[in-house]
Amino acid sequence: MTGQALFRKELKDVRTIVVKTGSRILTAAGHERRVERLAADLSALRKSGARVVLVSSGAIAHGMKALGLDKRPSEIPMQQACAGIGQNRLMAIYQEHFAKHDTLIGQVLLTWDDLRSKKRYLNLRNTLFKLFDCGAIPIVNENDSVSVEEICFGNNDTLGAQIAMLVNADVLVNLTDVGGLYDKNPHTEKDAKHIPVVSAVSVGIQKMAGDKKSEISVGGMSTKLKAAEMVTRAGIPALIGDGFSQSLLTVLKDESRATLFLPSDKKIPSRQRWIAFTGQSAGSIVVDAGASKAITEKGKSLLAAGITKVSGRFNAGDMVDIVDTRGDVIAKGLVNFSTDEVEAIRGCKTAEVEKKLGAIRFNEVILRDNMVVAPDGQKSCPAEK
Ligand code: GLU
């Protein structure tokens, strides 16, 4: 890989890197110097041959500054107004600093809908890859001034994880104001011990994080851990590090300034990530005990014979939940038939399916390759809000 000397030893062959930076880094005292350094480091990575995406918060915080507000407003229209005022200020600052390195940048503003529709997801992917081809660094943020849902529940940690999966990144770097994970709060406890590597995000690790939020941003350490958990399940390592007092290049290299989350051994293949972590189900299909066992224990596809009930409105190609007799979502997948078709063939053996539908396109209602089974009976989509 290009520029490999820039990374700590565990991060081999990094070619595509997604860096997420929080609002405080971009707006608290000294932010000009931090943005200058970030632009220099991202430009250096880009010039070393890496494909780089920056997921940047800071629109609302810059808008608050412009309006003289100390606290994040609680009303959504005011947050949206702040975002409208702040986003172009943020981009103007980036433009100024990236221009010093002759680095092109491209603004990409997204809502959840853009990711949850498969068509728009793939379209966005094309845009990001084309920006890479142009030698540009895409700068991504949520489109806060129109995205009500985002402002109520969303955060850029999750967006960073989604983008890392979308571009099939080799690492997701989350820059914040602490050097990653500690066994206690390092801001208040002098003897807090730094954790350089985490092999799996367990409940114990989640507890260490606490969930303190600041006056200007929405994500705490717990949303960063969730993002790390999501990408590591998809097979992508994550770093959470101190981008406040340290440079990005230090975070990438120095083990004492960041925590590395190792990718899971049982990674979800890239073509199934959208199903597992991003897509929104248009309906659900209830299956009997035999089909449930075939899916969860025997690695089988879903056939019409095991279906007992259908709900929602979906077309062929949409994502649906597969639900067992207790009402638990056991899997999600891309369905080969519409609601009406599944309703017509539910409970039927394959030979009868042909009689009901005429020439059939598929024997399976959901192919195994287009399905993700929930781990231990939990919902398979950690991104779900
Ligand atoms: N998208 C928000 C902004 O630009 C930030 C969300 C977050 O802090 O995670 O202000």
PDB file of C-alpha atoms and ligand atoms in Angstrom, residues 20 23 56-61 72 87 90 141-142 144 150 154-157 216-219, ligand 1:
ATOM      1  CA  LYS A  20     -14.893  11.455  10.957  1.00  0.00           C
ATOM      2  CA  SER A  23     -17.870  19.522  16.181  1.00  0.00           C
ATOM      3  CA  SER A  56     -17.412  16.360   9.119  1.00  0.00           C
ATOM      4  CA  SER A  57     -19.731  17.602  11.824  1.00  0.00           C
ATOM      5  CA  GLY A  58     -19.716  21.268  12.750  1.00  0.00           C
ATOM      6  CA  ALA A  59     -22.507  22.800  10.659  1.00  0.00           C
ATOM      7  CA  ILE A  60     -24.820  23.455  13.581  1.00  0.00           C
ATOM      8  CA  ALA A  61     -21.933  24.508  15.832  1.00  0.00           C
ATOM      9  CA  ARG A  72     -27.344  23.892  21.049  1.00  0.00           C
ATOM     10  CA  GLN A  87     -22.566  24.420   6.678  1.00  0.00           C
ATOM     11  CA  LEU A  90     -17.607  25.198   7.521  1.00  0.00           C
ATOM     12  CA  ASN A 141     -22.219  15.723   6.436  1.00  0.00           C
ATOM     13  CA  GLU A 142     -25.832  15.051   7.183  1.00  0.00           C
ATOM     14  CA  ASP A 144     -29.260  18.855   8.759  1.00  0.00           C
ATOM     15  CA  GLU A 150     -31.379  13.197  11.739  1.00  0.00           C
ATOM     16  CA  GLY A 154     -28.927  11.000  14.284  1.00  0.00           C
ATOM     17  CA  ASN A 155     -25.247  11.538  14.739  1.00  0.00           C
ATOM     18  CA  ASN A 156     -22.245  11.644  12.458  1.00  0.00           C
ATOM     19  CA  ASP A 157     -20.605   8.651  14.161  1.00  0.00           C
ATOM     20  CA  ILE A 216     -22.497  21.546  20.904  1.00  0.00           C
ATOM     21  CA  SER A 217     -22.569  18.016  19.550  1.00  0.00           C
ATOM     22  CA  VAL A 218     -24.944  15.072  19.717  1.00  0.00           C
ATOM     23  CA  GLY A 219     -22.719  12.008  19.875  1.00  0.00           C
TER      24      GLY A 219
HETATM   25  N1  GLU B   1     -24.439  16.962  11.464  1.00  0.00           N
HETATM   26  C1  GLU B   1     -24.262  17.746  12.665  1.00  0.00           C
HETATM   27  C2  GLU B   1     -23.569  19.067  12.331  1.00  0.00           C
HETATM   28  O1  GLU B   1     -22.917  19.175  11.319  1.00  0.00           O
HETATM   29  C3  GLU B   1     -23.434  17.071  13.711  1.00  0.00           C
HETATM   30  C4  GLU B   1     -23.933  15.768  14.202  1.00  0.00           C
HETATM   31  C5  GLU B   1     -22.970  15.207  15.266  1.00  0.00           C
HETATM   32  O2  GLU B   1     -22.394  15.995  16.038  1.00  0.00           O
HETATM   33  O3  GLU B   1     -22.780  14.003  15.314  1.00  0.00           O
HETATM   34  O4  GLU B   1     -23.665  19.964  13.102  1.00  0.00           O
END
